[in-house]
Coordinates of C-alpha atoms and ligand atoms in Angstrom, one line a residue:
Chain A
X6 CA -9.7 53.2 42.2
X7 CA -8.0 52.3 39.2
X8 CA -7.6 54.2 36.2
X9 CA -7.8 52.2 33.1
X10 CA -7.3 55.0 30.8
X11 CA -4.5 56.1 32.7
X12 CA -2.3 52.7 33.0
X13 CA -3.1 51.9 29.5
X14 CA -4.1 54.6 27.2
X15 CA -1.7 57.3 28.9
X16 CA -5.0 59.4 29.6
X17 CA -3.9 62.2 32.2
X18 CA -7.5 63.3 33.4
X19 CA -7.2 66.8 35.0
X20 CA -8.3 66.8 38.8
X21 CA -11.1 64.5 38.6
X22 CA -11.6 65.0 42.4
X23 CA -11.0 61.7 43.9
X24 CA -7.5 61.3 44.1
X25 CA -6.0 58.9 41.5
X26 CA -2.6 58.6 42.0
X27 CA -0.1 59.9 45.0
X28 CA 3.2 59.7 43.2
X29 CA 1.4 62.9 40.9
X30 CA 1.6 65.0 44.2
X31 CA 5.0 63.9 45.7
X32 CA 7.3 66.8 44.5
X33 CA 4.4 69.5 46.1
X34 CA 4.3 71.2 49.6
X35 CA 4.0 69.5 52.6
X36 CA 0.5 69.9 53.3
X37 CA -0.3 68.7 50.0
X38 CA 1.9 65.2 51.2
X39 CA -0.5 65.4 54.3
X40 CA -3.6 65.3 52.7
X41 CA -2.1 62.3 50.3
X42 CA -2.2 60.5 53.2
X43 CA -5.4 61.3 54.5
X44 CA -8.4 59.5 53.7
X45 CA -11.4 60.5 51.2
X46 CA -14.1 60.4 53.5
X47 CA -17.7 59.1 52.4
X48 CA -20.4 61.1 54.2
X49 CA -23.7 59.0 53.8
X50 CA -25.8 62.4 55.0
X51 CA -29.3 60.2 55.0
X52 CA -30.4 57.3 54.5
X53 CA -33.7 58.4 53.2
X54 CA -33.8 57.5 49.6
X55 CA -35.9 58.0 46.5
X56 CA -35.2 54.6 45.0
X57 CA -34.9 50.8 46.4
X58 CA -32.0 49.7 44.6
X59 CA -30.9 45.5 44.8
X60 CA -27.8 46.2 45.9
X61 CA -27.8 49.2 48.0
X62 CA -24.8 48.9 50.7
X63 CA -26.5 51.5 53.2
X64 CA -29.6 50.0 53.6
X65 CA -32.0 52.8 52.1
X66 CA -35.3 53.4 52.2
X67 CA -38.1 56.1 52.3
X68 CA -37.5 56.6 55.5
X69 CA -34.5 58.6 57.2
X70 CA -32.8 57.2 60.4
X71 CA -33.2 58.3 64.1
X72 CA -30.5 60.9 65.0
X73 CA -29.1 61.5 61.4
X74 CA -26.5 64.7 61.8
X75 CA -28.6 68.0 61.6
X76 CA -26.9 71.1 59.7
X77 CA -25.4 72.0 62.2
X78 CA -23.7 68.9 63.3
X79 CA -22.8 68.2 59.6
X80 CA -20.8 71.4 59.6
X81 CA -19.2 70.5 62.7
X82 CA -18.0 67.4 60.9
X83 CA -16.9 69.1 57.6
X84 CA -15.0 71.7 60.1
X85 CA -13.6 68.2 62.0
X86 CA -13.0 66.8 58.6
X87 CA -10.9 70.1 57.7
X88 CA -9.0 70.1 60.4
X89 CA -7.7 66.4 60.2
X90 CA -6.6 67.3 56.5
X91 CA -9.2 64.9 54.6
X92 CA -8.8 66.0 50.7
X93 CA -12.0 65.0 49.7
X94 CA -15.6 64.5 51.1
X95 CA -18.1 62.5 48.7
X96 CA -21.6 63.4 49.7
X97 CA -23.5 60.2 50.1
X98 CA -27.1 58.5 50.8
X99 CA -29.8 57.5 50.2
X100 CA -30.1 59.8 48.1
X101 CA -28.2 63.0 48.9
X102 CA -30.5 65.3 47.4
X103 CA -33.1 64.9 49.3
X104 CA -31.2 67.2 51.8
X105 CA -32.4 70.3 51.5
X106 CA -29.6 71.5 53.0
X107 CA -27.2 69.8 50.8
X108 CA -26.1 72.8 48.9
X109 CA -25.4 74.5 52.0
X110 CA -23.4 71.8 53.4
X111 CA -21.5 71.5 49.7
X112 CA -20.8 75.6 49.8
X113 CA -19.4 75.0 53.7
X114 CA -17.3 72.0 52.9
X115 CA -15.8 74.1 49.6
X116 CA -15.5 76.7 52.3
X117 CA -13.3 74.8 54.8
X118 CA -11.6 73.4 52.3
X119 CA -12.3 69.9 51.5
X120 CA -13.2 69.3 48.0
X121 CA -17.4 68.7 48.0
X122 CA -17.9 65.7 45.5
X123 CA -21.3 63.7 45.1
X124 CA -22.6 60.4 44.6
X125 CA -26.5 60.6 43.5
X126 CA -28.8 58.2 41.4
X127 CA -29.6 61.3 39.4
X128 CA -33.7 61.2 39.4
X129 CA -33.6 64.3 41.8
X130 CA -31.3 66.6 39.4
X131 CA -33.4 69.4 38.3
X132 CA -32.4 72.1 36.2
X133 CA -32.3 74.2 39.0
X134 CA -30.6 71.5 41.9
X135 CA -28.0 71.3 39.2
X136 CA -27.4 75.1 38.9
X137 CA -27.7 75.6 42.7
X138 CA -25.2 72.5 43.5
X139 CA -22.8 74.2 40.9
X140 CA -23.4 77.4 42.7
X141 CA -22.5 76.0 46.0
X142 CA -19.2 75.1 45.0
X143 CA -19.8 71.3 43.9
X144 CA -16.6 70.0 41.6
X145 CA -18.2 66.2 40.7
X146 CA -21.2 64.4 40.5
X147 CA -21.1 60.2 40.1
X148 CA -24.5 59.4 38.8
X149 CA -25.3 56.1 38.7
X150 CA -26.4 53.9 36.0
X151 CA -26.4 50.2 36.2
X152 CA -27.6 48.8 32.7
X153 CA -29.3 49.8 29.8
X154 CA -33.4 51.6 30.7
X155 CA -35.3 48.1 31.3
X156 CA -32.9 46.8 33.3
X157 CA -31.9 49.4 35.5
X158 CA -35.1 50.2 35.8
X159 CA -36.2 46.8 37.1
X160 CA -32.7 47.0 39.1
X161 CA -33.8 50.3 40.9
X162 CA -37.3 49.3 41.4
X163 CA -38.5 52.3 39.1
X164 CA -39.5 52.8 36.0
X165 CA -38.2 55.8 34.2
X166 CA -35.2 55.6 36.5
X167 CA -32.8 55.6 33.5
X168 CA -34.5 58.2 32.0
X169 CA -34.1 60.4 35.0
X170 CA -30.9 59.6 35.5
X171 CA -29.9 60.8 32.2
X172 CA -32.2 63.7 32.4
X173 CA -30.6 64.9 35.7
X174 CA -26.6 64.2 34.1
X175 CA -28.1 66.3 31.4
X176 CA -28.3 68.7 33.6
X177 CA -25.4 68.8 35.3
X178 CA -23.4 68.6 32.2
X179 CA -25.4 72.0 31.3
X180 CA -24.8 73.8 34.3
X181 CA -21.0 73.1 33.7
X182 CA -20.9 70.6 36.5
X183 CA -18.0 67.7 35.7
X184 CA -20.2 64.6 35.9
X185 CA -19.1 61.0 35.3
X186 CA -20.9 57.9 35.6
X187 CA -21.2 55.3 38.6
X188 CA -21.7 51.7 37.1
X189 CA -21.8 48.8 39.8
X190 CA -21.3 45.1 37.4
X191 CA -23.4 42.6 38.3
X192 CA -24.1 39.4 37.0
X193 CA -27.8 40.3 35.5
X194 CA -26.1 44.5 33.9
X195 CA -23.0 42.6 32.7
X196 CA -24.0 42.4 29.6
X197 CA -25.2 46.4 29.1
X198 CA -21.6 47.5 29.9
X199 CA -20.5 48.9 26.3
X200 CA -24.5 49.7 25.5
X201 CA -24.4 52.3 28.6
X202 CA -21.4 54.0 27.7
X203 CA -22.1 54.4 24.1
X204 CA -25.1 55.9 25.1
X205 CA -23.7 58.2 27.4
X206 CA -20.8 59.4 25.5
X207 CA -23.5 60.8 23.0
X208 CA -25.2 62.5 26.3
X209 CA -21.9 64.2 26.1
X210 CA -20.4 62.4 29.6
X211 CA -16.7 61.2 29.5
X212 CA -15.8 59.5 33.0
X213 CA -16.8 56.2 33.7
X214 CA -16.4 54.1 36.6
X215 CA -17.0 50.3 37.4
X216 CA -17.5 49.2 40.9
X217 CA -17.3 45.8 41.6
X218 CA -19.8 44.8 44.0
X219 CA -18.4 44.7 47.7
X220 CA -20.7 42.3 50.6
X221 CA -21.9 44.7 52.4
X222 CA -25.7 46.0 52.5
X223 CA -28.9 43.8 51.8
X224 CA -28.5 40.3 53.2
X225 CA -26.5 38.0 51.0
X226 CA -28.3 37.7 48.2
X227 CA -25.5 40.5 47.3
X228 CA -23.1 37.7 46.7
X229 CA -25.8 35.2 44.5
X230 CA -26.1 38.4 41.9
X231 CA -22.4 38.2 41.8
X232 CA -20.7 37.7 38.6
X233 CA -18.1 34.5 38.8
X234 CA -14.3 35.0 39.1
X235 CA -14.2 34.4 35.6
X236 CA -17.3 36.2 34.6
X237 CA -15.8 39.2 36.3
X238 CA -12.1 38.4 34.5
X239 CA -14.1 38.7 30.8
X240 CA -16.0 42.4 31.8
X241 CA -12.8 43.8 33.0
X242 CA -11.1 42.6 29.9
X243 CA -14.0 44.0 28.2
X244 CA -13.5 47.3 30.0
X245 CA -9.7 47.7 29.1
X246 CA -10.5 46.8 25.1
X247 CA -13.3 49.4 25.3
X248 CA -11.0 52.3 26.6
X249 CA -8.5 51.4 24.4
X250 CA -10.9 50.9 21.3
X251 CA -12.2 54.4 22.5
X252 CA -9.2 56.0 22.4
X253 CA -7.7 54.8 19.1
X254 CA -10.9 56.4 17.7
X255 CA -9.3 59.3 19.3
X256 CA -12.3 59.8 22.1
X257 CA -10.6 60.1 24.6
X258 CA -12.9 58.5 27.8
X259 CA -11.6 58.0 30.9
X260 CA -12.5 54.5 32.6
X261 CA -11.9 53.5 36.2
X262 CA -12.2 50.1 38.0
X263 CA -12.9 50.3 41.9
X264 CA -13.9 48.0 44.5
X265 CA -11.3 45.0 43.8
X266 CA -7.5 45.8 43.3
X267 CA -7.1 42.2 41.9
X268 CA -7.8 44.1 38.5
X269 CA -3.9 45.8 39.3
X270 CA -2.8 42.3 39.3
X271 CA -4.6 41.6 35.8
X272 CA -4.3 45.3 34.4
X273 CA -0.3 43.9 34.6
X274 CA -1.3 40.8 32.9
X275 CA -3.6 42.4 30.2
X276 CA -1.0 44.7 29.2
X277 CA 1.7 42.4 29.0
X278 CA -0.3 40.1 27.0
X279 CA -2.2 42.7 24.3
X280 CA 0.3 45.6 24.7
X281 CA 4.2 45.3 25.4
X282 CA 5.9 44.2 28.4
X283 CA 7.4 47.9 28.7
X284 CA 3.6 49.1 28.9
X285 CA 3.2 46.0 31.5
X286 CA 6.2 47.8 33.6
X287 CA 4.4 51.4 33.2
X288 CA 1.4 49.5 34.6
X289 CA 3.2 47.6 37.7
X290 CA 5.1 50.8 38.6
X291 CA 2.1 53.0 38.7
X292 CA -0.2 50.6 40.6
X293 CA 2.8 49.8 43.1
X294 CA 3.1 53.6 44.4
X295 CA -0.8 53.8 44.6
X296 CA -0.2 50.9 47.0
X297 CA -3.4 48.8 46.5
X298 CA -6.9 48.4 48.5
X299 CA -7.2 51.5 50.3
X300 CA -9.5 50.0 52.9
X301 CA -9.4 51.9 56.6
X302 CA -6.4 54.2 55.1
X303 CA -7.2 55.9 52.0
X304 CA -10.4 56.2 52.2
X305 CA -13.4 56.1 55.7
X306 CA -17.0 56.7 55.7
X307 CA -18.9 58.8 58.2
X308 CA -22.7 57.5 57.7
X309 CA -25.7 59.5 58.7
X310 CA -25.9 59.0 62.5
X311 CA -22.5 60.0 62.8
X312 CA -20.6 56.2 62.6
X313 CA -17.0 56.0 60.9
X314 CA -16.5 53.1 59.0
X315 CA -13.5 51.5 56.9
X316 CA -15.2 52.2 54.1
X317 CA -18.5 52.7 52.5
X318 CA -19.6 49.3 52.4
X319 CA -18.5 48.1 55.3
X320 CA -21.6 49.3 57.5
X321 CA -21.8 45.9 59.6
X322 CA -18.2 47.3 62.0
X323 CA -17.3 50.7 63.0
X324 CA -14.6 52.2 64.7
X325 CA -16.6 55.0 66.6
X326 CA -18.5 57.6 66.1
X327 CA -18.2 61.7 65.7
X328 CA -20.8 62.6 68.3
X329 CA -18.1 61.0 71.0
X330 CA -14.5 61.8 69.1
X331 CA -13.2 63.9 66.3
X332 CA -13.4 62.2 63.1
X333 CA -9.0 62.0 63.0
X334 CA -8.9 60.8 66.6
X335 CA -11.0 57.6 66.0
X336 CA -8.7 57.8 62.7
X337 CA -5.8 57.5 63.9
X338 CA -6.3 55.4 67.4
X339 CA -4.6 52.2 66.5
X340 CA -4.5 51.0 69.9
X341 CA -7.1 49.0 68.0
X342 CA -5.7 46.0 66.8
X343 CA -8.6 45.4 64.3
X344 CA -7.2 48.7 62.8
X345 CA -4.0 48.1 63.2
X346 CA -4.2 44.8 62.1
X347 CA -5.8 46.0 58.6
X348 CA -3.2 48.6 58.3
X349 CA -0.5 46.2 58.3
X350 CA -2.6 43.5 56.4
X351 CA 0.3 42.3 54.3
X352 CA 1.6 40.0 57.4
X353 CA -1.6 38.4 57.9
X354 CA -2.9 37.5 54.5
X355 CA -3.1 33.6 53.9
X356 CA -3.9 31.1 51.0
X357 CA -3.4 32.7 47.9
X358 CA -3.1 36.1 48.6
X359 CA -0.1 35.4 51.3
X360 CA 2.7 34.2 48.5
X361 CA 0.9 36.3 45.7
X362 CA 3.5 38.0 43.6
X363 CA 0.9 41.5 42.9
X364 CA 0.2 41.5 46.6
X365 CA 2.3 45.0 46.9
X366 CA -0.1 46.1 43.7
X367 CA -3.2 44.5 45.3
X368 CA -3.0 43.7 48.8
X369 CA -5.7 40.8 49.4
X370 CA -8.4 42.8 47.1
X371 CA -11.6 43.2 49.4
X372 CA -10.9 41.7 53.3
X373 CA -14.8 42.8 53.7
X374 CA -15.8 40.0 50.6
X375 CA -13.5 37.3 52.6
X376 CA -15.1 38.2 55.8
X377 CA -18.3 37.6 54.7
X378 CA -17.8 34.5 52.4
X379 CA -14.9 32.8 54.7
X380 CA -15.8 34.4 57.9
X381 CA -11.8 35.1 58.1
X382 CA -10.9 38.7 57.2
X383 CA -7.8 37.4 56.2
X384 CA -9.0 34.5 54.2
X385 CA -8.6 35.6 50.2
X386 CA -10.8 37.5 48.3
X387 CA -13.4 35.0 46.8
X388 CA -12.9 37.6 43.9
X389 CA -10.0 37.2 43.1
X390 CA -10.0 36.0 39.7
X391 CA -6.1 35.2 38.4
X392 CA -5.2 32.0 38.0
X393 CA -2.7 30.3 40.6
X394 CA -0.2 30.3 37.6
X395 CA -0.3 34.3 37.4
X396 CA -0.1 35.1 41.0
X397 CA 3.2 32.4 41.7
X398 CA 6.2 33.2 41.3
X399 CA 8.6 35.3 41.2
X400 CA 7.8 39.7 41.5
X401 CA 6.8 40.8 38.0
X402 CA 9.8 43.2 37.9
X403 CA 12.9 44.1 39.4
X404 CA 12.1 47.1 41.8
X405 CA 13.3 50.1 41.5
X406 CA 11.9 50.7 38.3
X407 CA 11.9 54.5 37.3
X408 CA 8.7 55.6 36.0
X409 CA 9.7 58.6 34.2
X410 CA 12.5 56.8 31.9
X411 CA 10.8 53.3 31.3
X412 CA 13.0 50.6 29.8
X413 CA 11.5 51.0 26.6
Chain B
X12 CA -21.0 65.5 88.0
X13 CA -22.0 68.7 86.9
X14 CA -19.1 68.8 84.3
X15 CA -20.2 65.5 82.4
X16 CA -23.3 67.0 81.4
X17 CA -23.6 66.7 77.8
X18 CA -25.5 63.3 76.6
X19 CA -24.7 61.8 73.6
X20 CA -28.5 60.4 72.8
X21 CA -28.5 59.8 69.4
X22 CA -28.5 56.1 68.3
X23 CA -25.7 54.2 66.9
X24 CA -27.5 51.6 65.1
X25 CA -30.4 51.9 62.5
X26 CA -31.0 48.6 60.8
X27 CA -30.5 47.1 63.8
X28 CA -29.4 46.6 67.3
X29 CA -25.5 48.6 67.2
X30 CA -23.4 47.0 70.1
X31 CA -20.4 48.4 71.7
X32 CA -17.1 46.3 71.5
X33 CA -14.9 45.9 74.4
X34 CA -11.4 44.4 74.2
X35 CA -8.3 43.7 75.8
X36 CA -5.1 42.2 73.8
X37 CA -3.4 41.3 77.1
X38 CA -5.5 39.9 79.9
X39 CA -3.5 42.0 82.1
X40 CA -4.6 45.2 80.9
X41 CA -7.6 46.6 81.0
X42 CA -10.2 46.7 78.4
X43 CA -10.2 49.3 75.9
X44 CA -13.2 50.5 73.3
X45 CA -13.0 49.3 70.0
X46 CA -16.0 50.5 68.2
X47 CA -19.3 48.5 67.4
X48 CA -21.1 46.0 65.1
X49 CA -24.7 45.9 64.4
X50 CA -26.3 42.7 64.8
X51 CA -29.8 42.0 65.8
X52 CA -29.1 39.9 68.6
X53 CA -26.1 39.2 71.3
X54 CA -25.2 36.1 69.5
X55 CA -25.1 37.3 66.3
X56 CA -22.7 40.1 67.9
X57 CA -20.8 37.5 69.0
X58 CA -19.7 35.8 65.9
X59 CA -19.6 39.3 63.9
X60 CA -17.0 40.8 66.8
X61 CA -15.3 37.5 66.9
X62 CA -14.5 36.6 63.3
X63 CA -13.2 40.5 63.7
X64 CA -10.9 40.0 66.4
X65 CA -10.4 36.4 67.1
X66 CA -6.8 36.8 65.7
X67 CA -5.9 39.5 68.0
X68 CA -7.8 40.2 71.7
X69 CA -7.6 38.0 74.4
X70 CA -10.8 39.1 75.8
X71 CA -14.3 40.9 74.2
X72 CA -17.0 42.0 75.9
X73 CA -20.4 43.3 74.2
X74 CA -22.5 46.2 75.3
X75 CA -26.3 47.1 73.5
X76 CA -25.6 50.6 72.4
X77 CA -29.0 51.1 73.3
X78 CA -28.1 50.4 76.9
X79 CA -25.5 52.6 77.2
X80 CA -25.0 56.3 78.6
X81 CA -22.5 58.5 76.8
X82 CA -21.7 61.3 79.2
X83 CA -19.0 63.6 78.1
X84 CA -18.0 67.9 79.3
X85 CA -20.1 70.2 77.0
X86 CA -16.8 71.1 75.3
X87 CA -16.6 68.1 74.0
X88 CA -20.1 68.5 72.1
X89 CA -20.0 68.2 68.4
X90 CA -22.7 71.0 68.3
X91 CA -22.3 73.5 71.0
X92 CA -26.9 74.0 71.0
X93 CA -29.5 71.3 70.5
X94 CA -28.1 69.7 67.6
X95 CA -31.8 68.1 66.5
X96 CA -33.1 71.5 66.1
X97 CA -32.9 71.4 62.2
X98 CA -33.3 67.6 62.3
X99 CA -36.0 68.1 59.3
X100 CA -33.6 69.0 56.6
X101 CA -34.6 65.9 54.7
X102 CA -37.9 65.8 52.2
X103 CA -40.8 64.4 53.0
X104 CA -42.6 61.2 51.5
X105 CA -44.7 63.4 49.7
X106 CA -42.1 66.0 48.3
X107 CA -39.9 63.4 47.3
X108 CA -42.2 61.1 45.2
X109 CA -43.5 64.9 43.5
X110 CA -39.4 65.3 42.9
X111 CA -38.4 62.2 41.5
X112 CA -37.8 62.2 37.3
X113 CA -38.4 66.3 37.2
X114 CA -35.6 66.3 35.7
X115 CA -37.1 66.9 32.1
X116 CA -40.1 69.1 33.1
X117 CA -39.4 72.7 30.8
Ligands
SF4_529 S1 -4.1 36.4 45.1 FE1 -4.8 38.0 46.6 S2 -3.2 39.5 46.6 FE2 -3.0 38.3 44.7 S3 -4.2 39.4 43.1 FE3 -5.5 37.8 44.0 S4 -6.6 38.9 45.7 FE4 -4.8 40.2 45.1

């Protein structure tokens, strides 16, 4: 993920709970270095699911699977999970909360000590799920919202499903649970984008994060409700002028981008363009120590029968599962090139992405969106949306740079 | 025998078929696990696994998950008892309609 607020508004957001940045936890212990490097793991615990969302990248529906992980295998996983050093585990669906036994597996995970974080459409939030997930130990709910009431509602094949969602961050907010918002932009909730947080903010929430739509989940209609390159160029512009239009208003929101590191490449541009080329060097500097798409290294999901995948929304491919291995041995077993391969993904990159000067910033953007539109996973993301001129040419800047004493 | 008693039952795959991939980077060595796609069908495996790995195995072959025995020692268990014994911890149809937008009930 990529912080907007951060790279151009200076916003330091205190431990949001998915890491941001690595370069903030360099100078600490050892074990701290470890778990940089460690992945946040998705755990999709069902894939039952209140809702029947367009664009749902784990397949959901009323029902659950066969063999999803009982309790007591969940808490095998969180203990597996522990041991490998994972930071962070996002609780997943479906719809999470329709575990009953979610707190419990929340309070274990806090237990063991990997940071319990949730992802949740928010219709299931209660007053009193709220107070009991805060109980447990939970440090973030993601709620997500993806347009203004009619057309989420139409989105997530519910009416009142904005309503509820901003009922159950209500909540949340009132039991003193950090809560931020989950906002995938597609071509039909484009439009909402400022509506929905202006709303919000008034509901008191002040995290906001933009997924871009990766091509996993329901068929491929996924890539027909796809905004265009340039369509998705304008909304991330949009996004950076809202956070900074925000903040010189002095509220100070923090905005993230995730799901297509081809915004590092433009978050360079943008800031070099409406800002200063010193802020542009801030920008490039931070973004090259977070190193870029964190697919099948910084982040792995673990869906509800027990499958790790590269990440969430890559459901189609995995690597193994946790009934047969420990989650850090299937991890860590590069004597499979696909994973080895991917880990190493600058050498193979072609076409546009292969001479791309923001490649160390970006690295190819989404190799899941190329698979499925090229049928090459290392074909360039169709995503991609900065103009041959942009990506030629010689590296933005010297390296080297020193973060802490910019040029300016 | 008696050692590799534990089975690993529990499906890979639940939108549809889950096949285990088999591959070899050198066709001298042997072939090595390298996790699974789902596809519906054998072809459709096919392509998925190959547009995967077609830039680096020399051979692939495809197992149906559903077709194949995991065997392992009990240690290696993820669950030392019957791990489906709580295997209800999700709502019910019912329950979860009654749940959905309570949020605002006083
Ligand atoms: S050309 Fe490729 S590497 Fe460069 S910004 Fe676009 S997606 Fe990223």
């Amino acid at each position: 993920m990529i912080s907007v607020s951060k790279l151009l508004c200076d916003l330091d957001a205190e431990g949001d709970g998915l890491r941001y940045d690595a370069a903030d936890e360099s100078t600490k212990s050892q074990i701290r270095d470890e778990k940089q490097r460690r992945p946040v793991v998705v755990w999709n615990v069902t894939k039952q699911c209140n809702l029947y969302c367009d664009h749902c990248y784990a397949a959901a529906d009323t029902d659950i699977a066969d063999g999803e992980l009982s309790t007591a295998e969940g808490k095998a996983l969180l203990d597996d999970l522990a041991d490998y050093g994972a930071p962070v585990v996002l609780f997943s669906g479906g719809e999470p909360l329709v575990r009953q036994d979610l707190e419990e597996l929340v309070a274990y995970a806090n237990e063991v000590g990997v940071r319990p974080v949730l992802s949740t459409n928010g219709t299931l939030i209660t007053e009193e799920r709220a107070a009991s997930l805060k109980a447990a130990g939970l440090k973030y709910a993601g709620v997500s919202v993806d347009g203004l009431p009619e057309r989420n509602d139409d989105f997530r094949g519910l009416d009142g499903a904005f309503e509820g969602a901003v009922r159950g961050i209500e909540n949340c907010l009132d039991a003193g649970l950090k809560t931020g918002l989950r906002y995938t932009i597609t071509e039909r909730n484009a439009p909402d984008l400022e509506g929905v947080v202006d709303l919000l903010t008034d509901v008191g929430v002040d995290r906001f994060c933009f997924y871009h739509l990766d091509y996993g989940g329901r068929g491929t209609e996924i890539v027909d409700a796809d905004l265009t390159p340039e369509d998705r160029r304008a909304a991330v512009k949009r996004v950076c002028d809202m956070t900074r239009a925000y903040h010189d208003r002095g509220e100070e929101i923090e905005t993230l981008l995730v799901g297509n590191y081809a915004d590092a490449a433009y978050l360079v541009e943008y800031a070099r363009e409406h800002m200063s080329e010193a802020q542009a060097r801030r920008v490039y500097d931070y973004l090259r120590v977070n190193g870029g798409d964190p697919t099948g290294e910084r982040v792995a999901d673990v869906d509800y029968q027990g499958n790790v995948h590269l990440t969430q929304f890559w459901q189609g491919y995995s690597l193994g599962n946790v009934r047969d291995r420990p989650f850090g041995a299937i991890w860590e077993d590069e004597s499979n090139p696909l994973l080895r391969q991917l880990r190493n993904r600058e050498a193979h990159l072609k076409g546009k992405c292969a001479d791309c000067r923001y490649a160390g910033v970006c690295r190819g953007a989404s190799r899941l969106r190329a698979l499925t539109t090229e049928d090459d996973l290392f074909a360039p993301d169709p995503q991609c949306y900065l103009t041959d001129d942009e990506v030629h040419g010689p590296a933005p800047f010297d390296a080297g740079t020193d973060v802490a004493n910019p040029a300016d | 025998m008696e050692r590799l008693d534990d089975e690993v039952d529990a499906p890979r795959g639940a939108t549809s078929r889950e096949w285990e991939l088999f591959v070899s980077e050198d066709p001298a060595e042997p072939l090595t696990h390298a996790g699974s796609v789902s596809a519906p069908t054998a072809a459709v495996a096919r392509e998925q696994a190959s547009a995967l790995f077609a830039h680096s195995v020399e051979r692939l072959w495809l197992c149906p998950a559903d077709e194949t025995r995991r065997f392992q020692t009990a240690e290696q268990s993820l669950v030392a008892d019957d791990a489906h014994a709580d295997a209800d911890a999700t709502m019910d149809h019912e329950e979860m309609a009654a749940e959905t937008l309570q949020g605002d009930a006083e």
